[in-house]
Amino acid sequence: MSGGREGDGNGARAPAEAACRGGTHIVIDLAAQRLRLYQGRRLLDEYPVSTGANGAGEWQGSGCTPRGRHVVRAMIGAGAAENTVFVGRRPTGERYSPALAGRHPGRDWILTRILWLSGQEPGFNRGGRRDTLRRFIYIHGCPDSEPMGIPRSHGCIRMRNWDIIALFERVEKGTPVEIREQADG
């Protein structure tokens, strides 16, 4: 991982610590467009994702997916129906459909569940104009018509709705999330 941080062991510290404690943690591999869920060092599941169309980066307004150590700060949408539409982290009462999309062209669809991320590295992804939480970076569901494996988001990590439901049930507030340009396994 790049970014000029000192002593971070290529950004692997948080998952390595979680692995040593046997904790559940997430590693997002931007190059592979994959999200991996671990319990300790054991891979539990792997999901295709779509990350920032503008690549990796931490700056507000960049449209990039932030790198480094994060945690799940909030979990939104428990019990919501698949395809529930969220705006400002609140359900709108709508359910996504192609007809609804046709009435709102260009809308950035945030569906089903939201895992709101908070950066854990002051000066890199926390604080100032590089703050993941203030950038409203989420792991969230998206329309089935959106391709996975291709960076197309505005910086968030998009998942299939059934995948975000499954992931949501397996993590909790405070779960470590490492976002890497390229994961080593």
Coordinates of N, CA and C in Angstrom, one line a residue, residues 47-164:
Y47 N -16.5 -11.9 -1.6 CA -17.6 -11.3 -2.4 C -17.0 -10.4 -3.5
P48 N -17.6 -10.4 -4.7 CA -17.2 -9.4 -5.7 C -17.8 -8.0 -5.2
V49 N -17.0 -6.9 -5.5 CA -17.4 -5.6 -5.2 C -17.2 -4.7 -6.4
S50 N -17.6 -3.4 -6.2 CA -17.3 -2.4 -7.2 C -16.9 -1.2 -6.3
T51 N -15.7 -0.7 -6.5 CA -15.2 0.4 -5.7 C -15.1 1.7 -6.5
G52 N -14.4 2.7 -6.0 CA -14.3 4.0 -6.7 C -13.8 4.0 -8.1
A53 N -14.6 4.6 -9.0 CA -14.3 4.7 -10.4 C -13.0 5.5 -10.6
N54 N -12.6 6.4 -9.6 CA -11.4 7.2 -9.7 C -10.2 6.6 -9.0
G55 N -10.4 5.3 -8.6 CA -9.2 4.6 -8.0 C -9.2 4.8 -6.5
A56 N -8.0 4.7 -6.0 CA -7.7 4.8 -4.6 C -7.3 6.2 -4.2
G57 N -7.8 6.7 -3.1 CA -7.5 8.0 -2.6 C -8.3 8.4 -1.5
E58 N -7.8 9.4 -0.7 CA -8.5 9.7 0.6 C -9.2 11.1 0.6
W59 N -8.9 11.9 -0.4 CA -9.4 13.3 -0.4 C -10.9 13.4 -0.6
Q60 N -11.5 14.3 0.2 CA -12.9 14.6 0.0 C -13.2 15.1 -1.4
G61 N -14.2 14.6 -2.0 CA -14.6 15.1 -3.3 C -13.9 14.4 -4.4
S62 N -13.0 13.4 -4.1 CA -12.2 12.8 -5.1 C -12.9 11.7 -5.9
G63 N -13.9 11.1 -5.3 CA -14.6 10.0 -5.9 C -13.8 8.7 -5.8
C64 N -12.7 8.7 -5.0 CA -11.9 7.6 -4.8 C -12.2 6.8 -3.5
T65 N -11.9 5.5 -3.5 CA -12.0 4.7 -2.3 C -10.8 4.9 -1.4
P66 N -11.1 5.2 -0.1 CA -10.0 5.4 0.8 C -9.3 4.1 1.2
R67 N -8.0 4.2 1.3 CA -7.2 3.0 1.7 C -6.9 3.1 3.2
G68 N -6.4 2.0 3.7 CA -5.9 1.9 5.1 C -6.9 1.2 6.0
R69 N -6.6 1.5 7.3 CA -7.4 0.8 8.4 C -8.6 1.6 8.7
H70 N -9.7 0.9 8.8 CA -11.0 1.5 9.1 C -11.7 0.6 10.1
V71 N -12.9 1.0 10.6 CA -13.8 0.2 11.4 C -15.2 0.5 10.9
V72 N -16.1 -0.5 11.1 CA -17.5 -0.3 10.9 C -18.0 0.6 12.0
R73 N -18.3 1.8 11.7 CA -18.8 2.8 12.7 C -20.3 2.7 13.0
A74 N -21.1 2.4 11.9 CA -22.5 2.2 12.1 C -23.0 1.2 11.1
M75 N -24.1 0.5 11.6 CA -24.8 -0.5 10.7 C -26.2 0.0 10.6
I76 N -26.6 0.2 9.3 CA -27.9 0.8 9.0 C -28.7 -0.2 8.1
G77 N -30.0 -0.4 8.5 CA -30.9 -1.1 7.6 C -31.2 -2.5 8.1
A78 N -30.9 -2.8 9.3 CA -31.3 -4.2 9.9 C -32.7 -4.4 9.7
G79 N -33.1 -5.6 9.1 CA -34.4 -5.9 8.9 C -35.1 -5.3 7.7
A80 N -34.5 -4.4 7.0 CA -35.1 -3.8 5.8 C -35.2 -4.8 4.7
A81 N -36.2 -4.6 3.9 CA -36.4 -5.5 2.7 C -35.3 -5.3 1.7
E82 N -35.0 -6.3 1.0 CA -34.0 -6.2 -0.1 C -34.5 -5.1 -1.1
N83 N -33.6 -4.3 -1.6 CA -33.8 -3.2 -2.5 C -34.4 -2.0 -1.8
T84 N -34.5 -1.9 -0.5 CA -34.9 -0.7 0.2 C -34.0 0.4 -0.2
V85 N -34.5 1.6 -0.5 CA -33.7 2.7 -1.0 C -33.4 3.6 0.3
F86 N -32.1 4.0 0.4 CA -31.7 4.9 1.4 C -31.2 6.2 0.8
V87 N -31.5 7.3 1.5 CA -31.0 8.6 1.1 C -30.6 9.2 2.5
G88 N -29.4 9.7 2.6 CA -28.9 10.2 3.9 C -29.0 9.2 5.0
R89 N -28.8 8.0 4.7 CA -28.8 6.8 5.6 C -30.2 6.6 6.2
R90 N -31.2 7.1 5.6 CA -32.6 6.8 6.0 C -33.4 6.2 4.9
P91 N -34.2 5.2 5.2 CA -35.0 4.6 4.2 C -36.1 5.6 3.7
T92 N -36.2 5.6 2.4 CA -37.2 6.6 1.8 C -38.6 6.0 1.7
G93 N -38.7 4.7 2.0 CA -40.1 4.1 1.8 C -40.2 3.5 0.4
E94 N -39.2 3.7 -0.5 CA -39.2 3.2 -1.8 C -38.4 1.8 -1.9
R95 N -38.8 1.1 -2.9 CA -38.0 -0.2 -3.2 C -37.5 0.0 -4.6
Y96 N -36.2 -0.2 -4.8 CA -35.6 0.0 -6.1 C -36.3 -0.9 -7.1
S97 N -36.5 -0.4 -8.3 CA -37.0 -1.1 -9.5 C -36.5 -0.4 -10.7
P98 N -36.4 -1.0 -11.9 CA -36.0 -0.3 -13.1 C -36.9 0.9 -13.4
A99 N -38.2 0.8 -13.0 CA -39.1 1.9 -13.3 C -38.8 3.1 -12.4
L100 N -38.4 2.8 -11.1 CA -38.0 3.9 -10.2 C -36.7 4.5 -10.7
A101 N -35.8 3.7 -11.2 CA -34.5 4.2 -11.7 C -34.8 5.1 -12.9
G102 N -35.8 4.7 -13.7 CA -36.1 5.5 -14.9 C -36.6 6.9 -14.6
R103 N -37.3 7.0 -13.4 CA -37.8 8.3 -12.9 C -36.7 9.1 -12.3
H104 N -35.6 8.5 -11.9 CA -34.5 9.2 -11.2 C -33.1 8.9 -11.9
P105 N -33.0 9.3 -13.1 CA -31.7 9.0 -13.8 C -30.5 9.7 -13.1
G106 N -29.4 9.0 -13.1 CA -28.2 9.5 -12.5 C -28.2 9.4 -10.9
R107 N -29.2 8.9 -10.3 CA -29.2 8.8 -8.8 C -28.2 7.7 -8.4
D108 N -27.4 8.0 -7.4 CA -26.5 7.0 -6.8 C -27.3 6.2 -5.8
W109 N -27.6 4.9 -6.2 CA -28.5 4.1 -5.5 C -27.8 3.4 -4.3
I110 N -28.2 3.7 -3.1 CA -27.7 3.0 -1.9 C -28.9 2.2 -1.4
L111 N -28.7 0.9 -1.4 CA -29.8 -0.1 -1.2 C -29.5 -1.1 -0.1
T112 N -30.6 -1.5 0.5 CA -30.7 -2.7 1.4 C -30.0 -2.6 2.7
R113 N -28.7 -2.4 2.8 CA -27.9 -2.3 4.1 C -26.8 -1.3 3.9
I114 N -26.4 -0.7 5.0 CA -25.2 0.2 4.9 C -24.3 -0.1 6.1
L115 N -23.0 -0.3 5.8 CA -21.9 -0.4 6.8 C -21.1 0.9 6.6
W116 N -21.3 1.8 7.5 CA -20.6 3.2 7.4 C -19.2 3.0 8.0
L117 N -18.2 3.4 7.3 CA -16.8 3.2 7.7 C -16.2 4.5 8.3
S118 N -15.3 4.3 9.3 CA -14.6 5.4 9.9 C -13.1 5.0 9.8
G119 N -12.3 6.0 9.3 CA -10.9 5.8 9.2 C -10.2 5.7 10.6
Q120 N -9.1 5.0 10.7 CA -8.4 4.9 12.0 C -7.0 5.4 11.9
E121 N -6.7 6.1 10.9 CA -5.3 6.6 10.7 C -5.3 8.2 10.6
P122 N -5.1 8.9 11.8 CA -5.2 10.3 11.7 C -4.2 10.9 10.7
G123 N -4.7 11.9 9.9 CA -3.9 12.5 8.9 C -3.9 11.7 7.6
F124 N -4.3 10.5 7.6 CA -4.3 9.7 6.3 C -5.8 9.5 5.9
N125 N -6.6 8.9 6.8 CA -8.0 8.6 6.4 C -8.9 9.1 7.5
R126 N -8.4 9.9 8.4 CA -9.2 10.4 9.6 C -8.8 11.8 9.8
G127 N -9.8 12.7 9.8 CA -9.5 14.1 10.1 C -9.4 15.0 8.9
G128 N -9.7 16.2 9.0 CA -9.6 17.2 7.9 C -10.3 16.8 6.7
R129 N -9.7 17.0 5.5 CA -10.4 16.7 4.2 C -10.1 15.3 3.7
R130 N -9.5 14.5 4.6 CA -9.2 13.1 4.3 C -10.0 12.1 5.2
D131 N -11.1 12.5 5.7 CA -11.8 11.8 6.7 C -12.9 10.9 6.1
T132 N -12.7 9.6 6.2 CA -13.6 8.6 5.6 C -15.0 8.7 6.1
L133 N -15.2 8.9 7.4 CA -16.5 9.1 8.0 C -17.2 10.3 7.4
R134 N -16.5 11.4 7.4 CA -17.1 12.6 6.8 C -17.3 12.6 5.3
R135 N -16.6 11.7 4.7 CA -16.9 11.5 3.2 C -18.1 10.6 3.0
F136 N -18.6 10.0 4.0 CA -19.8 9.1 3.9 C -19.4 7.9 3.0
I137 N -18.3 7.3 3.4 CA -17.9 6.1 2.6 C -18.6 4.9 3.3
Y138 N -19.3 4.1 2.5 CA -20.1 3.0 3.0 C -19.7 1.7 2.2
I139 N -20.0 0.6 2.8 CA -20.2 -0.7 2.1 C -21.7 -0.8 2.0
H140 N -22.3 -0.9 0.8 CA -23.7 -0.9 0.7 C -24.2 -1.7 -0.5
G141 N -25.5 -2.0 -0.6 CA -26.1 -2.7 -1.7 C -26.3 -1.7 -2.8
C142 N -26.4 -2.3 -4.0 CA -26.7 -1.5 -5.2 C -27.6 -2.3 -6.2
P143 N -28.1 -1.7 -7.2 CA -29.0 -2.4 -8.2 C -28.3 -3.6 -8.8
D144 N -29.0 -4.6 -9.1 CA -28.5 -5.8 -9.7 C -27.9 -5.5 -11.1
S145 N -28.4 -4.4 -11.7 CA -27.8 -4.1 -13.1 C -26.4 -3.5 -13.0
E146 N -26.0 -3.1 -11.8 CA -24.6 -2.6 -11.7 C -23.6 -3.7 -11.7
P147 N -22.6 -3.6 -12.6 CA -21.6 -4.7 -12.6 C -20.7 -4.7 -11.4
M148 N -20.3 -5.9 -11.0 CA -19.3 -6.1 -9.9 C -18.0 -6.4 -10.6
G149 N -16.9 -6.2 -9.9 CA -15.6 -6.4 -10.4 C -15.0 -5.3 -11.3
I150 N -15.8 -4.2 -11.4 CA -15.4 -3.1 -12.2 C -15.5 -1.8 -11.3
P151 N -14.5 -1.0 -11.1 CA -14.6 0.2 -10.3 C -15.6 1.2 -10.9
R152 N -16.7 1.4 -10.3 CA -17.7 2.3 -10.9 C -18.4 3.2 -9.8
S153 N -18.0 3.1 -8.6 CA -18.7 3.9 -7.5 C -18.1 5.3 -7.4
H154 N -18.7 6.1 -6.5 CA -18.2 7.4 -6.2 C -17.3 7.4 -5.0
G155 N -16.8 6.2 -4.7 CA -15.9 6.0 -3.5 C -16.3 4.9 -2.6
C156 N -17.6 4.6 -2.5 CA -18.1 3.6 -1.7 C -17.7 2.2 -2.2
I157 N -18.0 1.2 -1.4 CA -17.8 -0.2 -1.8 C -19.2 -0.8 -2.0
R158 N -19.5 -1.0 -3.3 CA -20.8 -1.6 -3.7 C -20.8 -3.1 -3.7
M159 N -21.9 -3.7 -3.2 CA -22.1 -5.1 -3.2 C -23.4 -5.5 -3.8
R160 N -23.6 -6.7 -4.2 CA -24.9 -7.3 -4.5 C -25.7 -7.2 -3.2
N161 N -27.0 -7.1 -3.4 CA -27.9 -6.9 -2.2 C -27.9 -8.2 -1.4
W162 N -27.9 -9.4 -1.9 CA -27.9 -10.6 -1.1 C -26.6 -10.8 -0.4
D163 N -25.5 -10.2 -1.0 CA -24.2 -10.3 -0.4 C -24.1 -9.4 0.8
I164 N -24.6 -8.1 0.7 CA -24.5 -7.2 1.8 C -25.4 -7.7 2.9

